[in-house]
mmCIF file with all atom_site columns, C-alpha atoms in Angstrom:
data_model
loop_
_atom_site.group_PDB
_atom_site.id
_atom_site.type_symbol
_atom_site.label_atom_id
_atom_site.label_alt_id
_atom_site.label_comp_id
_atom_site.label_asym_id
_atom_site.label_entity_id
_atom_site.label_seq_id
_atom_site.pdbx_PDB_ins_code
_atom_site.Cartn_x
_atom_site.Cartn_y
_atom_site.Cartn_z
_atom_site.occupancy
_atom_site.B_iso_or_equiv
_atom_site.pdbx_formal_charge
_atom_site.auth_seq_id
_atom_site.auth_comp_id
_atom_site.auth_asym_id
_atom_site.auth_atom_id
_atom_site.pdbx_PDB_model_num
ATOM 1   C CA . MET A 1 1   ? 0.000   0.000  0.000   1.00 96.00 ? 22  MET A CA 1
ATOM 2   C CA . ILE A 1 2   ? 1.189   3.517  -0.770  1.00 97.00 ? 23  ILE A CA 1
ATOM 3   C CA . LYS A 1 3   ? 0.080   6.929  0.314   1.00 97.00 ? 24  LYS A CA 1
ATOM 4   C CA . MET A 1 4   ? 0.259   10.235 -1.442  1.00 97.00 ? 25  MET A CA 1
ATOM 5   C CA . SER A 1 5   ? 0.825   12.953 1.143   1.00 97.00 ? 26  SER A CA 1
ATOM 6   C CA . VAL A 1 6   ? 0.405   16.667 0.512   1.00 97.00 ? 27  VAL A CA 1
ATOM 7   C CA . TYR A 1 7   ? 1.937   19.046 3.056   1.00 97.00 ? 28  TYR A CA 1
ATOM 8   C CA . TYR A 1 8   ? 1.143   22.752 3.340   1.00 97.00 ? 29  TYR A CA 1
ATOM 9   C CA . PRO A 1 9   ? 4.041   24.565 5.059   1.00 96.00 ? 30  PRO A CA 1
ATOM 10  C CA . ALA A 1 10  ? 2.858   27.054 7.676   1.00 93.00 ? 31  ALA A CA 1
ATOM 11  C CA . GLU A 1 11  ? 5.363   29.600 6.353   1.00 89.00 ? 32  GLU A CA 1
ATOM 12  C CA . GLY A 1 12  ? 4.328   29.099 2.739   1.00 84.00 ? 33  GLY A CA 1
ATOM 13  C CA . GLY A 1 13  ? 1.343   31.379 2.338   1.00 87.00 ? 34  GLY A CA 1
ATOM 14  C CA . SER A 1 14  ? -1.331  33.541 3.819   1.00 87.00 ? 35  SER A CA 1
ATOM 15  C CA . LYS A 1 15  ? -4.498  31.445 3.914   1.00 95.00 ? 36  LYS A CA 1
ATOM 16  C CA . PHE A 1 16  ? -5.805  27.938 4.398   1.00 97.00 ? 37  PHE A CA 1
ATOM 17  C CA . ASP A 1 17  ? -9.539  27.241 4.580   1.00 97.00 ? 38  ASP A CA 1
ATOM 18  C CA . HIS A 1 18  ? -9.742  24.049 6.644   1.00 97.00 ? 39  HIS A CA 1
ATOM 19  C CA . ASP A 1 19  ? -13.512 23.799 6.258   1.00 97.00 ? 40  ASP A CA 1
ATOM 20  C CA . TYR A 1 20  ? -13.415 23.945 2.462   1.00 98.00 ? 41  TYR A CA 1
ATOM 21  C CA . TYR A 1 21  ? -10.561 21.456 2.400   1.00 97.00 ? 42  TYR A CA 1
ATOM 22  C CA . ARG A 1 22  ? -12.490 18.982 4.558   1.00 97.00 ? 43  ARG A CA 1
ATOM 23  C CA . THR A 1 23  ? -15.949 19.407 3.083   1.00 97.00 ? 44  THR A CA 1
ATOM 24  C CA . SER A 1 24  ? -15.203 20.046 -0.618  1.00 97.00 ? 45  SER A CA 1
ATOM 25  C CA . HIS A 1 25  ? -11.667 19.464 -1.861  1.00 98.00 ? 46  HIS A CA 1
ATOM 26  C CA . MET A 1 26  ? -10.916 16.099 -0.272  1.00 97.00 ? 47  MET A CA 1
ATOM 27  C CA . PRO A 1 27  ? -14.374 14.644 -1.019  1.00 97.00 ? 48  PRO A CA 1
ATOM 28  C CA . LEU A 1 28  ? -13.824 15.727 -4.657  1.00 98.00 ? 49  LEU A CA 1
ATOM 29  C CA . ILE A 1 29  ? -10.560 13.771 -4.783  1.00 97.00 ? 50  ILE A CA 1
ATOM 30  C CA . LYS A 1 30  ? -12.148 10.703 -3.231  1.00 97.00 ? 51  LYS A CA 1
ATOM 31  C CA . GLU A 1 31  ? -15.061 10.818 -5.657  1.00 98.00 ? 52  GLU A CA 1
ATOM 32  C CA . ARG A 1 32  ? -12.805 11.172 -8.692  1.00 98.00 ? 53  ARG A CA 1
ATOM 33  C CA . LEU A 1 33  ? -10.342 8.472  -7.618  1.00 98.00 ? 54  LEU A CA 1
ATOM 34  C CA . GLY A 1 34  ? -13.014 5.886  -6.864  1.00 97.00 ? 55  GLY A CA 1
ATOM 35  C CA . ASP A 1 35  ? -11.590 2.540  -5.756  1.00 97.00 ? 56  ASP A CA 1
ATOM 36  C CA . ALA A 1 36  ? -8.045  3.852  -6.192  1.00 98.00 ? 57  ALA A CA 1
ATOM 37  C CA . CYS A 1 37  ? -8.600  5.790  -2.948  1.00 98.00 ? 58  CYS A CA 1
ATOM 38  C CA . LEU A 1 38  ? -8.835  3.199  -0.184  1.00 97.00 ? 59  LEU A CA 1
ATOM 39  C CA . ARG A 1 39  ? -9.244  5.995  2.356   1.00 96.00 ? 60  ARG A CA 1
ATOM 40  C CA . TYR A 1 40  ? -7.856  9.394  3.151   1.00 97.00 ? 61  TYR A CA 1
ATOM 41  C CA . GLU A 1 41  ? -6.862  11.329 6.224   1.00 97.00 ? 62  GLU A CA 1
ATOM 42  C CA . ILE A 1 42  ? -6.647  15.051 6.924   1.00 98.00 ? 63  ILE A CA 1
ATOM 43  C CA . ASP A 1 43  ? -4.266  16.616 9.441   1.00 97.00 ? 64  ASP A CA 1
ATOM 44  C CA . LYS A 1 44  ? -4.769  20.039 10.982  1.00 97.00 ? 65  LYS A CA 1
ATOM 45  C CA . GLY A 1 45  ? -1.465  21.286 12.413  1.00 96.00 ? 66  GLY A CA 1
ATOM 46  C CA . LEU A 1 46  ? -1.516  22.012 16.140  1.00 94.00 ? 67  LEU A CA 1
ATOM 47  C CA . ALA A 1 47  ? 2.080   22.368 17.326  1.00 94.00 ? 68  ALA A CA 1
ATOM 48  C CA . GLY A 1 48  ? 5.692   21.404 16.801  1.00 93.00 ? 69  GLY A CA 1
ATOM 49  C CA . ARG A 1 49  ? 7.807   19.436 19.226  1.00 86.00 ? 70  ARG A CA 1
ATOM 50  C CA . GLU A 1 50  ? 7.343   21.869 22.112  1.00 84.00 ? 71  GLU A CA 1
ATOM 51  C CA . PRO A 1 51  ? 3.868   22.590 23.475  1.00 79.00 ? 72  PRO A CA 1
ATOM 52  C CA . GLY A 1 52  ? 2.624   25.887 22.079  1.00 86.00 ? 73  GLY A CA 1
ATOM 53  C CA . SER A 1 53  ? 5.220   26.034 19.310  1.00 92.00 ? 74  SER A CA 1
ATOM 54  C CA . ALA A 1 54  ? 4.130   26.601 15.717  1.00 92.00 ? 75  ALA A CA 1
ATOM 55  C CA . PRO A 1 55  ? 3.537   23.521 13.553  1.00 95.00 ? 76  PRO A CA 1
ATOM 56  C CA . ALA A 1 56  ? 5.693   23.021 10.469  1.00 95.00 ? 77  ALA A CA 1
ATOM 57  C CA . PHE A 1 57  ? 2.579   22.313 8.389   1.00 96.00 ? 78  PHE A CA 1
ATOM 58  C CA . VAL A 1 58  ? -0.751  24.095 8.702   1.00 97.00 ? 79  VAL A CA 1
ATOM 59  C CA . ALA A 1 59  ? -2.444  21.099 7.110   1.00 97.00 ? 80  ALA A CA 1
ATOM 60  C CA . ALA A 1 60  ? -1.768  17.868 5.272   1.00 97.00 ? 81  ALA A CA 1
ATOM 61  C CA . CYS A 1 61  ? -3.673  15.089 3.597   1.00 97.00 ? 82  CYS A CA 1
ATOM 62  C CA . HIS A 1 62  ? -2.817  11.470 2.964   1.00 97.00 ? 83  HIS A CA 1
ATOM 63  C CA . VAL A 1 63  ? -4.522  9.459  0.226   1.00 98.00 ? 84  VAL A CA 1
ATOM 64  C CA . TYR A 1 64  ? -4.073  5.678  0.565   1.00 97.00 ? 85  TYR A CA 1
ATOM 65  C CA . SER A 1 65  ? -3.980  3.571  -2.582  1.00 98.00 ? 86  SER A CA 1
ATOM 66  C CA . PRO A 1 66  ? -3.184  -0.080 -3.352  1.00 97.00 ? 87  PRO A CA 1
ATOM 67  C CA . SER A 1 67  ? -0.181  0.831  -5.513  1.00 95.00 ? 88  SER A CA 1
ATOM 68  C CA . LEU A 1 68  ? 1.556   3.801  -7.096  1.00 93.00 ? 89  LEU A CA 1
ATOM 69  C CA . GLU A 1 69  ? 0.444   2.683  -10.555 1.00 93.00 ? 90  GLU A CA 1
ATOM 70  C CA . THR A 1 70  ? -3.189  2.431  -9.460  1.00 96.00 ? 91  THR A CA 1
ATOM 71  C CA . PHE A 1 71  ? -3.055  5.890  -7.925  1.00 95.00 ? 92  PHE A CA 1
ATOM 72  C CA . GLN A 1 72  ? -1.369  7.561  -10.894 1.00 93.00 ? 93  GLN A CA 1
ATOM 73  C CA . ARG A 1 73  ? -3.696  5.945  -13.435 1.00 95.00 ? 94  ARG A CA 1
ATOM 74  C CA . ALA A 1 74  ? -6.777  7.084  -11.514 1.00 97.00 ? 95  ALA A CA 1
ATOM 75  C CA . PHE A 1 75  ? -5.462  10.572 -10.738 1.00 95.00 ? 96  PHE A CA 1
ATOM 76  C CA . ALA A 1 76  ? -4.145  11.612 -14.161 1.00 94.00 ? 97  ALA A CA 1
ATOM 77  C CA . PRO A 1 77  ? -7.504  12.221 -15.901 1.00 97.00 ? 98  PRO A CA 1
ATOM 78  C CA . HIS A 1 78  ? -8.620  14.507 -13.031 1.00 97.00 ? 99  HIS A CA 1
ATOM 79  C CA . ARG A 1 79  ? -5.376  16.348 -12.327 1.00 94.00 ? 100 ARG A CA 1
ATOM 80  C CA . ALA A 1 80  ? -6.416  19.618 -13.977 1.00 96.00 ? 101 ALA A CA 1
ATOM 81  C CA . GLU A 1 81  ? -9.815  19.728 -12.261 1.00 97.00 ? 102 GLU A CA 1
ATOM 82  C CA . ILE A 1 82  ? -8.319  18.977 -8.848  1.00 96.00 ? 103 ILE A CA 1
ATOM 83  C CA . ALA A 1 83  ? -5.501  21.499 -9.312  1.00 94.00 ? 104 ALA A CA 1
ATOM 84  C CA . ALA A 1 84  ? -7.983  24.186 -10.348 1.00 97.00 ? 105 ALA A CA 1
ATOM 85  C CA . ASP A 1 85  ? -9.838  23.758 -7.050  1.00 97.00 ? 106 ASP A CA 1
ATOM 86  C CA . VAL A 1 86  ? -6.771  24.499 -4.894  1.00 96.00 ? 107 VAL A CA 1
ATOM 87  C CA . ALA A 1 87  ? -7.107  28.293 -5.143  1.00 96.00 ? 108 ALA A CA 1
ATOM 88  C CA . ASN A 1 88  ? -10.475 27.953 -3.405  1.00 98.00 ? 109 ASN A CA 1
ATOM 89  C CA . TYR A 1 89  ? -8.799  27.087 -0.092  1.00 98.00 ? 110 TYR A CA 1
ATOM 90  C CA . THR A 1 90  ? -5.130  28.110 -0.109  1.00 98.00 ? 111 THR A CA 1
ATOM 91  C CA . ASP A 1 91  ? -2.294  30.031 -1.715  1.00 97.00 ? 112 ASP A CA 1
ATOM 92  C CA . ILE A 1 92  ? 0.366   27.780 -0.160  1.00 97.00 ? 113 ILE A CA 1
ATOM 93  C CA . ALA A 1 93  ? 2.584   25.833 -2.572  1.00 94.00 ? 114 ALA A CA 1
ATOM 94  C CA . PRO A 1 94  ? 2.506   22.319 -1.129  1.00 94.00 ? 115 PRO A CA 1
ATOM 95  C CA . THR A 1 95  ? 5.107   19.590 -0.847  1.00 95.00 ? 116 THR A CA 1
ATOM 96  C CA . VAL A 1 96  ? 3.969   16.294 -2.364  1.00 95.00 ? 117 VAL A CA 1
ATOM 97  C CA . GLN A 1 97  ? 5.403   12.983 -1.253  1.00 96.00 ? 118 GLN A CA 1
ATOM 98  C CA . ILE A 1 98  ? 4.722   9.377  -2.244  1.00 96.00 ? 119 ILE A CA 1
ATOM 99  C CA . SER A 1 99  ? 5.499   6.862  0.488   1.00 97.00 ? 120 SER A CA 1
ATOM 100 C CA . GLU A 1 100 ? 5.242   3.145  0.965   1.00 97.00 ? 121 GLU A CA 1
ATOM 101 C CA . VAL A 1 101 ? 3.346   2.248  4.142   1.00 97.00 ? 122 VAL A CA 1
ATOM 102 C CA . VAL A 1 102 ? 5.784   -0.282 5.580   1.00 93.00 ? 123 VAL A CA 1
ATOM 103 C CA . GLY A 1 103 ? 4.501   -0.958 9.052   1.00 77.00 ? 124 GLY A CA 1
ATOM 104 C CA . GLY A 1 104 ? 2.273   -0.089 11.909  1.00 71.00 ? 125 GLY A CA 1
ATOM 105 C CA . MET B 1 1   ? -7.838  12.120 17.980  1.00 96.00 ? 29  MET B CA 1
ATOM 106 C CA . ILE B 1 2   ? -4.349  13.512 17.469  1.00 97.00 ? 30  ILE B CA 1
ATOM 107 C CA . LYS B 1 3   ? -1.239  12.209 15.853  1.00 97.00 ? 31  LYS B CA 1
ATOM 108 C CA . MET B 1 4   ? 2.382   12.876 16.571  1.00 97.00 ? 32  MET B CA 1
ATOM 109 C CA . SER B 1 5   ? 4.310   12.785 13.310  1.00 97.00 ? 33  SER B CA 1
ATOM 110 C CA . VAL B 1 6   ? 8.096   12.593 13.026  1.00 97.00 ? 34  VAL B CA 1
ATOM 111 C CA . TYR B 1 7   ? 9.625   13.438 9.651   1.00 97.00 ? 35  TYR B CA 1
ATOM 112 C CA . TYR B 1 8   ? 13.194  12.641 8.612   1.00 97.00 ? 36  TYR B CA 1
ATOM 113 C CA . PRO B 1 9   ? 14.288  15.012 5.814   1.00 96.00 ? 37  PRO B CA 1
ATOM 114 C CA . ALA B 1 10  ? 16.127  13.220 3.015   1.00 93.00 ? 38  ALA B CA 1
ATOM 115 C CA . GLU B 1 11  ? 18.707  16.018 2.962   1.00 89.00 ? 39  GLU B CA 1
ATOM 116 C CA . GLY B 1 12  ? 19.209  15.957 6.722   1.00 84.00 ? 40  GLY B CA 1
ATOM 117 C CA . GLY B 1 13  ? 21.779  13.228 7.248   1.00 87.00 ? 41  GLY B CA 1
ATOM 118 C CA . SER B 1 14  ? 23.685  10.272 5.958   1.00 87.00 ? 42  SER B CA 1
ATOM 119 C CA . LYS B 1 15  ? 21.901  7.172  7.225   1.00 95.00 ? 43  LYS B CA 1
ATOM 120 C CA . PHE B 1 16  ? 18.503  5.726  8.012   1.00 97.00 ? 44  PHE B CA 1
ATOM 121 C CA . ASP B 1 17  ? 18.091  2.066  8.949   1.00 97.00 ? 45  ASP B CA 1
ATOM 122 C CA . HIS B 1 18  ? 14.499  1.296  7.917   1.00 97.00 ? 46  HIS B CA 1
ATOM 123 C CA . ASP B 1 19  ? 14.665  -2.252 9.282   1.00 97.00 ? 47  ASP B CA 1
ATOM 124 C CA . TYR B 1 20  ? 15.750  -1.149 12.751  1.00 98.00 ? 48  TYR B CA 1
ATOM 125 C CA . TYR B 1 21  ? 13.118  1.579  12.752  1.00 97.00 ? 49  TYR B CA 1
ATOM 126 C CA . ARG B 1 22  ? 10.358  -0.878 11.865  1.00 97.00 ? 50  ARG B CA 1
ATOM 127 C CA . THR B 1 23  ? 11.418  -3.823 13.992  1.00 97.00 ? 51  THR B CA 1
ATOM 128 C CA . SER B 1 24  ? 12.903  -2.124 17.082  1.00 97.00 ? 52  SER B CA 1
ATOM 129 C CA . HIS B 1 25  ? 12.359  1.616  17.512  1.00 98.00 ? 53  HIS B CA 1
ATOM 130 C CA . MET B 1 26  ? 8.644   1.878  16.723  1.00 97.00 ? 54  MET B CA 1
ATOM 131 C CA . PRO B 1 27  ? 7.729   -1.291 18.677  1.00 97.00 ? 55  PRO B CA 1
ATOM 132 C CA . LEU B 1 28  ? 9.635   0.213  21.641  1.00 98.00 ? 56  LEU B CA 1
ATOM 133 C CA . ILE B 1 29  ? 7.513   3.359  21.471  1.00 97.00 ? 57  ILE B CA 1
ATOM 134 C CA . LYS B 1 30  ? 4.304   1.366  21.214  1.00 97.00 ? 58  LYS B CA 1
ATOM 135 C CA . GLU B 1 31  ? 5.255   -0.783 24.172  1.00 98.00 ? 59  GLU B CA 1
ATOM 136 C CA . ARG B 1 32  ? 6.171   2.197  26.359  1.00 98.00 ? 60  ARG B CA 1
ATOM 137 C CA . LEU B 1 33  ? 3.089   4.251  25.445  1.00 98.00 ? 61  LEU B CA 1
ATOM 138 C CA . GLY B 1 34  ? 0.628   1.438  26.082  1.00 97.00 ? 62  GLY B CA 1
ATOM 139 C CA . ASP B 1 35  ? -2.989  2.477  25.577  1.00 97.00 ? 63  ASP B CA 1
ATOM 140 C CA . ALA B 1 36  ? -1.907  6.045  24.751  1.00 98.00 ? 64  ALA B CA 1
ATOM 141 C CA . CYS B 1 37  ? -0.815  4.668  21.344  1.00 98.00 ? 65  CYS B CA 1
ATOM 142 C CA . LEU B 1 38  ? -3.989  3.684  19.501  1.00 97.00 ? 66  LEU B CA 1
ATOM 143 C CA . ARG B 1 39  ? -1.889  2.658  16.510  1.00 96.00 ? 67  ARG B CA 1
ATOM 144 C CA . TYR B 1 40  ? 1.092   3.851  14.541  1.00 97.00 ? 68  TYR B CA 1
ATOM 145 C CA . GLU B 1 41  ? 2.106   4.008  10.915  1.00 97.00 ? 69  GLU B CA 1
ATOM 146 C CA . ILE B 1 42  ? 5.496   4.087  9.231   1.00 98.00 ? 70  ILE B CA 1
ATOM 147 C CA . ASP B 1 43  ? 6.186   5.746  5.877   1.00 97.00 ? 71  ASP B CA 1
ATOM 148 C CA . LYS B 1 44  ? 9.146   4.904  3.663   1.00 97.00 ? 72  LYS B CA 1
ATOM 149 C CA . GLY B 1 45  ? 9.727   7.741  1.190   1.00 96.00 ? 73  GLY B CA 1
ATOM 150 C CA . LEU B 1 46  ? 9.498   6.712  -2.477  1.00 94.00 ? 74  LEU B CA 1
ATOM 151 C CA . ALA B 1 47  ? 9.248   9.891  -4.553  1.00 94.00 ? 75  ALA B CA 1
ATOM 152 C CA . GLY B 1 48  ? 8.145   13.482 -4.714  1.00 93.00 ? 76  GLY B CA 1
ATOM 153 C CA . ARG B 1 49  ? 5.464   14.864 -7.000  1.00 86.00 ? 77  ARG B CA 1
ATOM 154 C CA . GLU B 1 50  ? 7.141   13.679 -10.216 1.00 84.00 ? 78  GLU B CA 1
ATOM 155 C CA . PRO B 1 51  ? 7.783   9.971  -10.790 1.00 79.00 ? 79  PRO B CA 1
ATOM 156 C CA . GLY B 1 52  ? 11.417  9.204  -10.044 1.00 86.00 ? 80  GLY B CA 1
ATOM 157 C CA . SER B 1 53  ? 12.041  12.430 -8.149  1.00 92.00 ? 81  SER B CA 1
ATOM 158 C CA . ALA B 1 54  ? 13.569  12.338 -4.675  1.00 92.00 ? 82  ALA B CA 1
ATOM 159 C CA . PRO B 1 55  ? 11.181  12.283 -1.713  1.00 95.00 ? 83  PRO B CA 1
ATOM 160 C CA . ALA B 1 56  ? 11.310  15.160 0.765   1.00 95.00 ? 84  ALA B CA 1
ATOM 161 C CA . PHE B 1 57  ? 11.394  12.697 3.674   1.00 96.00 ? 85  PHE B CA 1
ATOM 162 C CA . VAL B 1 58  ? 13.305  9.440  3.737   1.00 97.00 ? 86  VAL B CA 1
ATOM 163 C CA . ALA B 1 59  ? 10.958  8.188  6.432   1.00 97.00 ? 87  ALA B CA 1
ATOM 164 C CA . ALA B 1 60  ? 8.240   9.274  8.816   1.00 97.00 ? 88  ALA B CA 1
ATOM 165 C CA . CYS B 1 61  ? 6.127   7.842  11.581  1.00 97.00 ? 89  CYS B CA 1
ATOM 166 C CA . HIS B 1 62  ? 2.718   8.782  12.907  1.00 97.00 ? 90  HIS B CA 1
ATOM 167 C CA . VAL B 1 63  ? 1.606   7.823  16.415  1.00 98.00 ? 91  VAL B CA 1
ATOM 168 C CA . TYR B 1 64  ? -2.168  8.118  16.967  1.00 97.00 ? 92  TYR B CA 1
ATOM 169 C CA . SER B 1 65  ? -3.417  8.997  20.444  1.00 98.00 ? 93  SER B CA 1
ATOM 170 C CA . PRO B 1 66  ? -6.812  9.924  21.907  1.00 97.00 ? 94  PRO B CA 1
ATOM 171 C CA . SER B 1 67  ? -5.638  13.404 22.955  1.00 95.00 ? 95  SER B CA 1
ATOM 172 C CA . LEU B 1 68  ? -2.523  15.528 23.213  1.00 93.00 ? 96  LEU B CA 1
ATOM 173 C CA . GLU B 1 69  ? -2.636  15.342 27.015  1.00 93.00 ? 97  GLU B CA 1
ATOM 174 C CA . THR B 1 70  ? -2.863  11.547 26.956  1.00 96.00 ? 98  THR B CA 1
ATOM 175 C CA . PHE B 1 71  ? 0.072   11.314 24.588  1.00 95.00 ? 99  PHE B CA 1
ATOM 176 C CA . GLN B 1 72  ? 2.302   13.741 26.483  1.00 93.00 ? 100 GLN B CA 1
ATOM 177 C CA . ARG B 1 73  ? 1.561   12.148 29.875  1.00 95.00 ? 101 ARG B CA 1
ATOM 178 C CA . ALA B 1 74  ? 2.425   8.687  28.540  1.00 97.00 ? 102 ALA B CA 1
ATOM 179 C CA . PHE B 1 75  ? 5.488   9.794  26.582  1.00 95.00 ? 103 PHE B CA 1
ATOM 180 C CA . ALA B 1 76  ? 7.242   11.983 29.165  1.00 94.00 ? 104 ALA B CA 1
ATOM 181 C CA . PRO B 1 77  ? 8.537   9.194  31.466  1.00 97.00 ? 105 PRO B CA 1
ATOM 182 C CA . HIS B 1 78  ? 10.124  7.402  28.480  1.00 97.00 ? 106 HIS B CA 1
ATOM 183 C CA . ARG B 1 79  ? 11.456  10.376 26.529  1.00 94.00 ? 107 ARG B CA 1
ATOM 184 C CA . ALA B 1 80  ? 15.104  9.847  27.473  1.00 96.00 ? 108 ALA B CA 1
ATOM 185 C CA . GLU B 1 81  ? 15.070  6.121  26.699  1.00 97.00 ? 109 GLU B CA 1
ATOM 186 C CA . ILE B 1 82  ? 13.378  6.662  23.332  1.00 96.00 ? 110 ILE B CA 1
ATOM 187 C CA . ALA B 1 83  ? 15.700  9.538  22.396  1.00 95.00 ? 111 ALA B CA 1
ATOM 188 C CA . ALA B 1 84  ? 18.743  7.438  23.278  1.00 97.00 ? 112 ALA B CA 1
ATOM 189 C CA . ASP B 1 85  ? 17.660  4.791  20.774  1.00 97.00 ? 113 ASP B CA 1
ATOM 190 C CA . VAL B 1 86  ? 17.588  7.193  17.807  1.00 96.00 ? 114 VAL B CA 1
ATOM 191 C CA . ALA B 1 87  ? 21.331  6.993  17.143  1.00 97.00 ? 115 ALA B CA 1
ATOM 192 C CA . ASN B 1 88  ? 20.851  3.276  16.437  1.00 98.00 ? 116 ASN B CA 1
ATOM 193 C CA . TYR B 1 89  ? 19.054  4.009  13.167  1.00 98.00 ? 117 TYR B CA 1
ATOM 194 C CA . THR B 1 90  ? 19.738  7.569  11.994  1.00 98.00 ? 118 THR B CA 1
ATOM 195 C CA . ASP B 1 91  ? 21.765  10.764 12.289  1.00 97.00 ? 119 ASP B CA 1
ATOM 196 C CA . ILE B 1 92  ? 18.988  12.888 10.760  1.00 97.00 ? 120 ILE B CA 1
ATOM 197 C CA . ALA B 1 93  ? 17.524  15.625 12.963  1.00 94.00 ? 121 ALA B CA 1
ATOM 198 C CA . PRO B 1 94  ? 13.773  15.112 12.542  1.00 94.00 ? 122 PRO B CA 1
ATOM 199 C CA . THR B 1 95  ? 10.869  17.526 12.347  1.00 95.00 ? 123 THR B CA 1
ATOM 200 C CA . VAL B 1 96  ? 8.166   16.791 14.915  1.00 95.00 ? 124 VAL B CA 1
ATOM 201 C CA . GLN B 1 97  ? 4.570   17.832 14.385  1.00 96.00 ? 125 GLN B CA 1
ATOM 202 C CA . ILE B 1 98  ? 1.393   17.384 16.425  1.00 96.00 ? 126 ILE B CA 1
ATOM 203 C CA . SER B 1 99  ? -1.790  17.387 14.349  1.00 97.00 ? 127 SER B CA 1
ATOM 204 C CA . GLU B 1 100 ? -5.468  16.941 14.941  1.00 97.00 ? 128 GLU B CA 1
ATOM 205 C CA . VAL B 1 101 ? -6.979  14.285 12.701  1.00 97.00 ? 129 VAL B CA 1
ATOM 206 C CA . VAL B 1 102 ? -9.963  16.222 11.414  1.00 93.00 ? 130 VAL B CA 1
ATOM 207 C CA . GLY B 1 103 ? -11.397 14.053 8.679   1.00 77.00 ? 131 GLY B CA 1
ATOM 208 C CA . GLY B 1 104 ? -11.094 11.183 6.310   1.00 71.00 ? 132 GLY B CA 1
#
């Protein structure tokens, strides 16, 4: 199983609409990906290592998929539509990472 | 529910022993945290946004806990022991983040 993670650095921009992200953007991705999205998870940054410190990321999402090929094949036809929706909730340029889920 | 995430930047050091992390370090944390660790997940970095590109993080872990207070109370007595084990698998200075799991 792999996950595609998208991280929004707290220092990277001026706005992030958590409500829109949770209620519109992520459901859009799940709907478009279909079975290629096993599940997804949304993080809202609270703090860094020390209590009360600023988090590195204001938000993140993780989309779980059976394999990288499955994810890429399902995502490609919807890339433009999904990318066009980003301006509705943030101006932060995100960091994208693909990881293998190796244990837990 | 919250999660404590630990990210190991790919540019941050010279070694990361994924096997030790998976088979020794993370099980140690789970054992010491007891019920304060609902579950944990380990990521092994594969790529960035473009296929074949380098991932931002060589590895990461996410420890899920009912609340920040529960996690901190359970972690504090074992902090020194857990920190002392880090040199056994990496020399990368990690980024720690506490997030609220808000949806998925």
